[in-house]
Amino acid sequence: MLELKNISFEVSDEKGTKEIIKDLNLKIDDGKFVVITGPNGSGKSTTAKIIAGIEQPVSGSIYLDGKDITNKTITERANAGISFAFQQPVRFKGITVLDLLKLASKKQLTPAEAGKYLEMVGLRAKDYIRREVNSSLSGGELKRIEIATVLARETKLSIFDEPEAGIDLWSFQNLIQVFKHMRETTKGSILIISHQERILEIADEIILLSDGTVVKQGTKEEILPELLKKANEKTALNKPA
């Protein structure tokens, strides 16, 4: 289980200090598919980065399976069982997909073993296993390869920061199928940062953020109807007379 207690985070520049996360509390139970959503600027991606160790809170505590990981580095958290997938996957010139999957799994995978992870994300192994992770790959292909590396790691908590960003509709539709498959087969917890309805629809739980704090957390059945109602009302108000 992951637990965040009284987390706060702020940034400073020449204009002063701005609080991004404000006394945030949340829990993610084992084996859950959870989506954090909310308006732009609500602190969704910052919360994900704080969990992964990319950003450090100014106050509060983070616990993984009851152990305090607040001051742990990104590497230490990764070793403890936390994976993080960025909005824009990193390209690695000179590194093949097979190399990347070996690094992720920390095993000497055979091409056949690595290929199974690619098949799980809808990619034909023989078409990708020897390709470099470079600009020759589309955004959708990179996203699915990154998810394959997360699967290869078999971590306790897999975090995806707005996975729909920068991909076309066809790739997004395939991405939904990949997440559905992960939800059914992955033993660990999955945390996705998203405002896309189709991703919210496959969640076990939804966490709604606003102004850097948790407004609501509950099951999809409890949270989603209200979110959709508000979204429809906003669309109706914005329609020209």
PDB file of C-alpha atoms in Angstrom:
ATOM      1  CA  MET A   1       0.000   0.000   0.000  1.00  0.00           C
ATOM      2  CA  LEU A   2       1.101   3.548  -0.797  1.00  0.00           C
ATOM      3  CA  GLU A   3       0.173   6.349   1.581  1.00  0.00           C
ATOM      4  CA  LEU A   4       0.814  10.086   1.361  1.00  0.00           C
ATOM      5  CA  LYS A   5       0.358  12.057   4.586  1.00  0.00           C
ATOM      6  CA  ASN A   6       0.088  15.853   4.729  1.00  0.00           C
ATOM      7  CA  ILE A   7       2.213  16.369   1.613  1.00  0.00           C
ATOM      8  CA  SER A   8       3.000  19.942   0.563  1.00  0.00           C
ATOM      9  CA  PHE A   9       5.136  21.157  -2.331  1.00  0.00           C
ATOM     10  CA  GLU A  10       6.059  24.618  -3.547  1.00  0.00           C
ATOM     11  CA  VAL A  11       8.155  26.301  -6.219  1.00  0.00           C
ATOM     12  CA  SER A  12      10.007  29.597  -6.035  1.00  0.00           C
ATOM     13  CA  ASP A  13      11.057  32.103  -8.681  1.00  0.00           C
ATOM     14  CA  GLU A  14      11.730  35.836  -8.971  1.00  0.00           C
ATOM     15  CA  LYS A  15       8.027  36.499  -8.376  1.00  0.00           C
ATOM     16  CA  GLY A  16       7.978  34.625  -5.077  1.00  0.00           C
ATOM     17  CA  THR A  17       6.833  31.243  -3.769  1.00  0.00           C
ATOM     18  CA  LYS A  18       3.816  29.327  -5.052  1.00  0.00           C
ATOM     19  CA  GLU A  19       2.280  26.349  -3.252  1.00  0.00           C
ATOM     20  CA  ILE A  20       1.446  23.591  -5.750  1.00  0.00           C
ATOM     21  CA  ILE A  21       0.463  20.777  -3.366  1.00  0.00           C
ATOM     22  CA  LYS A  22      -1.347  21.648  -0.122  1.00  0.00           C
ATOM     23  CA  ASP A  23      -1.551  19.204   2.791  1.00  0.00           C
ATOM     24  CA  LEU A  24      -2.429  16.320   0.465  1.00  0.00           C
ATOM     25  CA  ASN A  25      -3.490  12.946   1.869  1.00  0.00           C
ATOM     26  CA  LEU A  26      -4.255   9.787  -0.101  1.00  0.00           C
ATOM     27  CA  LYS A  27      -3.993   6.008   0.004  1.00  0.00           C
ATOM     28  CA  ILE A  28      -3.585   3.495  -2.821  1.00  0.00           C
ATOM     29  CA  ASP A  29      -4.281  -0.097  -1.834  1.00  0.00           C
ATOM     30  CA  ASP A  30      -2.496  -3.090  -3.311  1.00  0.00           C
ATOM     31  CA  GLY A  31      -3.778  -4.477  -6.590  1.00  0.00           C
ATOM     32  CA  LYS A  32      -5.823  -1.400  -7.502  1.00  0.00           C
ATOM     33  CA  PHE A  33      -6.121   0.453 -10.825  1.00  0.00           C
ATOM     34  CA  VAL A  34      -6.326   4.110  -9.730  1.00  0.00           C
ATOM     35  CA  VAL A  35      -6.673   7.271 -11.815  1.00  0.00           C
ATOM     36  CA  ILE A  36      -5.814  10.737 -10.498  1.00  0.00           C
ATOM     37  CA  THR A  37      -7.736  13.421 -12.350  1.00  0.00           C
ATOM     38  CA  GLY A  38      -8.610  17.089 -12.022  1.00  0.00           C
ATOM     39  CA  PRO A  39      -8.381  20.413 -13.867  1.00  0.00           C
ATOM     40  CA  ASN A  40      -5.152  21.733 -15.365  1.00  0.00           C
ATOM     41  CA  GLY A  41      -2.892  23.085 -12.653  1.00  0.00           C
ATOM     42  CA  SER A  42      -4.480  20.974  -9.919  1.00  0.00           C
ATOM     43  CA  GLY A  43      -1.188  19.235  -9.100  1.00  0.00           C
ATOM     44  CA  LYS A  44      -1.767  15.847 -10.759  1.00  0.00           C
ATOM     45  CA  SER A  45       1.619  15.408 -12.430  1.00  0.00           C
ATOM     46  CA  THR A  46       3.441  16.974  -9.484  1.00  0.00           C
ATOM     47  CA  THR A  47       1.836  14.411  -7.164  1.00  0.00           C
ATOM     48  CA  ALA A  48       3.004  11.576  -9.433  1.00  0.00           C
ATOM     49  CA  LYS A  49       6.550  12.969  -9.496  1.00  0.00           C
ATOM     50  CA  ILE A  50       6.584  13.301  -5.709  1.00  0.00           C
ATOM     51  CA  ILE A  51       5.576   9.635  -5.381  1.00  0.00           C
ATOM     52  CA  ALA A  52       8.336   8.589  -7.803  1.00  0.00           C
ATOM     53  CA  GLY A  53      10.952  10.778  -6.083  1.00  0.00           C
ATOM     54  CA  ILE A  54      11.484  13.136  -9.029  1.00  0.00           C
ATOM     55  CA  GLU A  55      10.291  15.993  -6.803  1.00  0.00           C
ATOM     56  CA  GLN A  56      10.718  16.264  -3.037  1.00  0.00           C
ATOM     57  CA  PRO A  57       7.908  17.601  -0.813  1.00  0.00           C
ATOM     58  CA  VAL A  58       8.605  20.500   1.545  1.00  0.00           C
ATOM     59  CA  SER A  59       6.623  18.723   4.259  1.00  0.00           C
ATOM     60  CA  GLY A  60       4.723  15.500   4.865  1.00  0.00           C
ATOM     61  CA  SER A  61       5.561  11.807   4.600  1.00  0.00           C
ATOM     62  CA  ILE A  62       5.314   9.023   2.016  1.00  0.00           C
ATOM     63  CA  TYR A  63       4.976   5.367   2.989  1.00  0.00           C
ATOM     64  CA  LEU A  64       5.258   2.245   0.838  1.00  0.00           C
ATOM     65  CA  ASP A  65       4.104  -0.929   2.571  1.00  0.00           C
ATOM     66  CA  GLY A  66       4.434   0.879   5.894  1.00  0.00           C
ATOM     67  CA  LYS A  67       8.033   1.989   5.298  1.00  0.00           C
ATOM     68  CA  ASP A  68       8.899   5.692   5.175  1.00  0.00           C
ATOM     69  CA  ILE A  69      10.342   6.471   1.719  1.00  0.00           C
ATOM     70  CA  THR A  70      10.038  10.272   1.947  1.00  0.00           C
ATOM     71  CA  ASN A  71      13.786  10.857   1.723  1.00  0.00           C
ATOM     72  CA  LYS A  72      14.560   7.987  -0.641  1.00  0.00           C
ATOM     73  CA  THR A  73      16.067   8.759  -4.062  1.00  0.00           C
ATOM     74  CA  ILE A  74      14.486   7.871  -7.401  1.00  0.00           C
ATOM     75  CA  THR A  75      16.763   4.836  -7.651  1.00  0.00           C
ATOM     76  CA  GLU A  76      15.974   3.690  -4.122  1.00  0.00           C
ATOM     77  CA  ARG A  77      12.248   3.997  -4.792  1.00  0.00           C
ATOM     78  CA  ALA A  78      12.633   2.109  -8.059  1.00  0.00           C
ATOM     79  CA  ASN A  79      14.421  -0.658  -6.191  1.00  0.00           C
ATOM     80  CA  ALA A  80      11.618  -0.631  -3.610  1.00  0.00           C
ATOM     81  CA  GLY A  81       9.098  -1.288  -6.385  1.00  0.00           C
ATOM     82  CA  ILE A  82       7.958   1.994  -7.963  1.00  0.00           C
ATOM     83  CA  SER A  83       7.988   2.506 -11.755  1.00  0.00           C
ATOM     84  CA  PHE A  84       7.357   5.830 -13.506  1.00  0.00           C
ATOM     85  CA  ALA A  85       6.456   6.428 -17.157  1.00  0.00           C
ATOM     86  CA  PHE A  86       6.819   9.995 -18.424  1.00  0.00           C
ATOM     87  CA  GLN A  87       4.359  11.944 -20.591  1.00  0.00           C
ATOM     88  CA  GLN A  88       6.991  11.949 -23.331  1.00  0.00           C
ATOM     89  CA  PRO A  89       9.035   8.705 -23.329  1.00  0.00           C
ATOM     90  CA  VAL A  90      12.780   9.138 -23.637  1.00  0.00           C
ATOM     91  CA  ARG A  91      14.500   8.107 -26.867  1.00  0.00           C
ATOM     92  CA  PHE A  92      17.793   6.219 -26.621  1.00  0.00           C
ATOM     93  CA  LYS A  93      19.947   6.362 -29.726  1.00  0.00           C
ATOM     94  CA  GLY A  94      22.085   3.239 -30.026  1.00  0.00           C
ATOM     95  CA  ILE A  95      19.983   1.175 -27.589  1.00  0.00           C
ATOM     96  CA  THR A  96      17.680  -1.492 -28.983  1.00  0.00           C
ATOM     97  CA  VAL A  97      14.270  -2.414 -27.630  1.00  0.00           C
ATOM     98  CA  LEU A  98      15.770  -5.723 -26.464  1.00  0.00           C
ATOM     99  CA  ASP A  99      18.519  -3.849 -24.577  1.00  0.00           C
ATOM    100  CA  LEU A 100      15.917  -1.619 -22.918  1.00  0.00           C
ATOM    101  CA  LEU A 101      13.785  -4.561 -21.800  1.00  0.00           C
ATOM    102  CA  LYS A 102      16.868  -6.298 -20.370  1.00  0.00           C
ATOM    103  CA  LEU A 103      17.774  -3.163 -18.406  1.00  0.00           C
ATOM    104  CA  ALA A 104      14.225  -2.795 -17.114  1.00  0.00           C
ATOM    105  CA  SER A 105      13.884  -6.409 -16.003  1.00  0.00           C
ATOM    106  CA  LYS A 106      17.451  -6.627 -14.639  1.00  0.00           C
ATOM    107  CA  LYS A 107      17.623 -10.020 -16.319  1.00  0.00           C
ATOM    108  CA  GLN A 108      19.411 -11.418 -19.336  1.00  0.00           C
ATOM    109  CA  LEU A 109      16.205 -11.877 -21.288  1.00  0.00           C
ATOM    110  CA  THR A 110      16.305 -13.885 -24.479  1.00  0.00           C
ATOM    111  CA  PRO A 111      14.671 -12.284 -27.536  1.00  0.00           C
ATOM    112  CA  ALA A 112      11.752 -14.702 -27.083  1.00  0.00           C
ATOM    113  CA  GLU A 113      11.294 -13.737 -23.424  1.00  0.00           C
ATOM    114  CA  ALA A 114      11.501 -10.032 -24.217  1.00  0.00           C
ATOM    115  CA  GLY A 115       9.119 -10.511 -27.119  1.00  0.00           C
ATOM    116  CA  LYS A 116       6.379 -11.668 -24.752  1.00  0.00           C
ATOM    117  CA  TYR A 117       6.303  -8.222 -23.146  1.00  0.00           C
ATOM    118  CA  LEU A 118       6.012  -6.575 -26.556  1.00  0.00           C
ATOM    119  CA  GLU A 119       3.182  -8.909 -27.500  1.00  0.00           C
ATOM    120  CA  MET A 120       1.405  -7.879 -24.281  1.00  0.00           C
ATOM    121  CA  VAL A 121       1.313  -4.259 -25.490  1.00  0.00           C
ATOM    122  CA  GLY A 122       0.201  -5.167 -28.998  1.00  0.00           C
ATOM    123  CA  LEU A 123       3.556  -5.025 -30.811  1.00  0.00           C
ATOM    124  CA  ARG A 124       4.888  -7.841 -32.996  1.00  0.00           C
ATOM    125  CA  ALA A 125       8.159  -8.850 -31.400  1.00  0.00           C
ATOM    126  CA  LYS A 126       9.971  -9.602 -34.641  1.00  0.00           C
ATOM    127  CA  ASP A 127       9.216  -6.085 -35.927  1.00  0.00           C
ATOM    128  CA  TYR A 128      10.577  -4.279 -32.862  1.00  0.00           C
ATOM    129  CA  ILE A 129      12.984  -6.393 -30.819  1.00  0.00           C
ATOM    130  CA  ARG A 130      16.107  -5.264 -32.730  1.00  0.00           C
ATOM    131  CA  ARG A 131      15.012  -1.695 -33.469  1.00  0.00           C
ATOM    132  CA  GLU A 132      16.703   1.260 -31.810  1.00  0.00           C
ATOM    133  CA  VAL A 133      14.657   3.359 -29.394  1.00  0.00           C
ATOM    134  CA  ASN A 134      15.109   6.492 -31.484  1.00  0.00           C
ATOM    135  CA  SER A 135      13.256   8.963 -33.697  1.00  0.00           C
ATOM    136  CA  SER A 136      12.256   6.222 -36.144  1.00  0.00           C
ATOM    137  CA  LEU A 137       9.560   5.167 -33.664  1.00  0.00           C
ATOM    138  CA  SER A 138       6.232   7.000 -33.472  1.00  0.00           C
ATOM    139  CA  GLY A 139       4.852   8.445 -30.235  1.00  0.00           C
ATOM    140  CA  GLY A 140       2.379   5.585 -29.943  1.00  0.00           C
ATOM    141  CA  GLU A 141       5.083   2.968 -30.481  1.00  0.00           C
ATOM    142  CA  LEU A 142       7.294   4.590 -27.848  1.00  0.00           C
ATOM    143  CA  LYS A 143       4.442   4.662 -25.358  1.00  0.00           C
ATOM    144  CA  ARG A 144       3.777   0.959 -25.787  1.00  0.00           C
ATOM    145  CA  ILE A 145       7.478   0.070 -25.579  1.00  0.00           C
ATOM    146  CA  GLU A 146       7.728   2.083 -22.365  1.00  0.00           C
ATOM    147  CA  ILE A 147       4.737   0.195 -20.952  1.00  0.00           C
ATOM    148  CA  ALA A 148       6.447  -3.062 -21.941  1.00  0.00           C
ATOM    149  CA  THR A 149       9.486  -2.025 -19.879  1.00  0.00           C
ATOM    150  CA  VAL A 150       7.209  -1.336 -16.895  1.00  0.00           C
ATOM    151  CA  LEU A 151       5.661  -4.793 -17.313  1.00  0.00           C
ATOM    152  CA  ALA A 152       9.137  -6.324 -17.490  1.00  0.00           C
ATOM    153  CA  ARG A 153      10.032  -4.730 -14.153  1.00  0.00           C
ATOM    154  CA  GLU A 154       7.014  -6.306 -12.406  1.00  0.00           C
ATOM    155  CA  THR A 155       6.882  -3.541  -9.789  1.00  0.00           C
ATOM    156  CA  LYS A 156       4.527  -3.005  -6.846  1.00  0.00           C
ATOM    157  CA  LEU A 157       3.363   0.360  -8.183  1.00  0.00           C
ATOM    158  CA  SER A 158       3.409   1.474 -11.836  1.00  0.00           C
ATOM    159  CA  ILE A 159       2.806   5.197 -12.444  1.00  0.00           C
ATOM    160  CA  PHE A 160       1.837   6.652 -15.838  1.00  0.00           C
ATOM    161  CA  ASP A 161       1.802  10.441 -16.226  1.00  0.00           C
ATOM    162  CA  GLU A 162      -0.818  11.392 -18.853  1.00  0.00           C
ATOM    163  CA  PRO A 163      -0.058   8.448 -21.171  1.00  0.00           C
ATOM    164  CA  GLU A 164      -2.450   9.840 -23.802  1.00  0.00           C
ATOM    165  CA  ALA A 165      -0.260  12.922 -24.379  1.00  0.00           C
ATOM    166  CA  GLY A 166       1.220  13.296 -27.850  1.00  0.00           C
ATOM    167  CA  ILE A 167      -0.340  10.249 -29.526  1.00  0.00           C
ATOM    168  CA  ASP A 168      -2.959   9.936 -32.243  1.00  0.00           C
ATOM    169  CA  LEU A 169      -6.462   8.494 -31.849  1.00  0.00           C
ATOM    170  CA  TRP A 170      -5.520   5.056 -33.229  1.00  0.00           C
ATOM    171  CA  SER A 171      -2.624   4.771 -30.784  1.00  0.00           C
ATOM    172  CA  PHE A 172      -4.850   5.955 -27.932  1.00  0.00           C
ATOM    173  CA  GLN A 173      -7.445   3.289 -28.700  1.00  0.00           C
ATOM    174  CA  ASN A 174      -4.725   0.646 -28.599  1.00  0.00           C
ATOM    175  CA  LEU A 175      -3.386   2.140 -25.374  1.00  0.00           C
ATOM    176  CA  ILE A 176      -6.780   1.653 -23.722  1.00  0.00           C
ATOM    177  CA  GLN A 177      -6.679  -2.031 -24.632  1.00  0.00           C
ATOM    178  CA  VAL A 178      -3.182  -2.318 -23.156  1.00  0.00           C
ATOM    179  CA  PHE A 179      -4.322  -0.763 -19.870  1.00  0.00           C
ATOM    180  CA  LYS A 180      -7.367  -3.056 -19.775  1.00  0.00           C
ATOM    181  CA  HIS A 181      -5.025  -6.012 -20.161  1.00  0.00           C
ATOM    182  CA  MET A 182      -2.730  -4.661 -17.428  1.00  0.00           C
ATOM    183  CA  ARG A 183      -5.694  -4.206 -15.109  1.00  0.00           C
ATOM    184  CA  GLU A 184      -6.653  -7.856 -15.582  1.00  0.00           C
ATOM    185  CA  THR A 185      -3.181  -9.395 -15.369  1.00  0.00           C
ATOM    186  CA  THR A 186      -0.847  -7.175 -13.329  1.00  0.00           C
ATOM    187  CA  LYS A 187      -0.411  -8.147  -9.690  1.00  0.00           C
ATOM    188  CA  GLY A 188       0.817  -4.722  -8.564  1.00  0.00           C
ATOM    189  CA  SER A 189      -1.061  -1.416  -8.351  1.00  0.00           C
ATOM    190  CA  ILE A 190      -1.412   0.929 -11.329  1.00  0.00           C
ATOM    191  CA  LEU A 191      -1.654   4.707 -10.961  1.00  0.00           C
ATOM    192  CA  ILE A 192      -2.514   6.813 -14.008  1.00  0.00           C
ATOM    193  CA  ILE A 193      -2.624  10.605 -14.237  1.00  0.00           C
ATOM    194  CA  SER A 194      -5.327  11.419 -16.778  1.00  0.00           C
ATOM    195  CA  HIS A 195      -8.512  13.338 -17.544  1.00  0.00           C
ATOM    196  CA  GLN A 196      -9.558  11.058 -20.406  1.00  0.00           C
ATOM    197  CA  GLU A 197     -13.002   9.539 -19.897  1.00  0.00           C
ATOM    198  CA  ARG A 198     -12.065   6.177 -21.444  1.00  0.00           C
ATOM    199  CA  ILE A 199      -9.215   5.759 -18.948  1.00  0.00           C
ATOM    200  CA  LEU A 200     -11.440   6.845 -16.052  1.00  0.00           C
ATOM    201  CA  GLU A 201     -13.991   4.225 -17.134  1.00  0.00           C
ATOM    202  CA  ILE A 202     -11.593   1.320 -16.490  1.00  0.00           C
ATOM    203  CA  ALA A 203     -10.424   2.544 -13.065  1.00  0.00           C
ATOM    204  CA  ASP A 204     -11.179   0.786  -9.782  1.00  0.00           C
ATOM    205  CA  GLU A 205     -10.839   4.090  -7.945  1.00  0.00           C
ATOM    206  CA  ILE A 206     -10.688   7.753  -8.943  1.00  0.00           C
ATOM    207  CA  ILE A 207      -8.907  10.497  -7.009  1.00  0.00           C
ATOM    208  CA  LEU A 208     -10.032  14.041  -7.799  1.00  0.00           C
ATOM    209  CA  LEU A 209      -7.549  16.845  -7.178  1.00  0.00           C
ATOM    210  CA  SER A 210      -8.220  20.578  -7.134  1.00  0.00           C
ATOM    211  CA  ASP A 211      -5.855  23.368  -6.073  1.00  0.00           C
ATOM    212  CA  GLY A 212      -3.237  20.872  -4.961  1.00  0.00           C
ATOM    213  CA  THR A 213      -5.322  18.776  -2.603  1.00  0.00           C
ATOM    214  CA  VAL A 214      -7.641  15.756  -2.710  1.00  0.00           C
ATOM    215  CA  VAL A 215     -11.270  16.798  -3.122  1.00  0.00           C
ATOM    216  CA  LYS A 216     -12.710  13.297  -3.447  1.00  0.00           C
ATOM    217  CA  GLN A 217     -11.524   9.706  -3.571  1.00  0.00           C
ATOM    218  CA  GLY A 218     -13.767   6.743  -4.209  1.00  0.00           C
ATOM    219  CA  THR A 219     -14.836   4.040  -6.604  1.00  0.00           C
ATOM    220  CA  LYS A 220     -15.486   4.744 -10.260  1.00  0.00           C
ATOM    221  CA  GLU A 221     -19.206   4.317  -9.593  1.00  0.00           C
ATOM    222  CA  GLU A 222     -19.078   6.976  -6.882  1.00  0.00           C
ATOM    223  CA  ILE A 223     -16.956   9.579  -8.664  1.00  0.00           C
ATOM    224  CA  LEU A 224     -17.309   9.249 -12.449  1.00  0.00           C
ATOM    225  CA  PRO A 225     -21.037  10.117 -12.880  1.00  0.00           C
ATOM    226  CA  GLU A 226     -20.530  13.440 -11.090  1.00  0.00           C
ATOM    227  CA  LEU A 227     -17.426  14.241 -13.151  1.00  0.00           C
ATOM    228  CA  LEU A 228     -19.269  13.526 -16.406  1.00  0.00           C
ATOM    229  CA  LYS A 229     -22.255  15.609 -15.296  1.00  0.00           C
ATOM    230  CA  LYS A 230     -20.027  18.609 -14.562  1.00  0.00           C
ATOM    231  CA  ALA A 231     -18.177  18.157 -17.855  1.00  0.00           C
ATOM    232  CA  ASN A 232     -21.480  18.083 -19.796  1.00  0.00           C
ATOM    233  CA  GLU A 233     -22.729  21.179 -17.961  1.00  0.00           C
ATOM    234  CA  LYS A 234     -19.506  23.020 -18.792  1.00  0.00           C
ATOM    235  CA  THR A 235     -19.785  22.013 -22.468  1.00  0.00           C
ATOM    236  CA  ALA A 236     -23.384  23.234 -22.590  1.00  0.00           C
ATOM    237  CA  LEU A 237     -22.426  26.591 -21.074  1.00  0.00           C
ATOM    238  CA  ASN A 238     -19.629  27.082 -23.595  1.00  0.00           C
ATOM    239  CA  LYS A 239     -21.831  26.364 -26.632  1.00  0.00           C
ATOM    240  CA  PRO A 240     -22.629  29.453 -28.702  1.00  0.00           C
ATOM    241  CA  ALA A 241     -26.229  30.675 -28.424  1.00  0.00           C
TER     242      ALA A 241
END
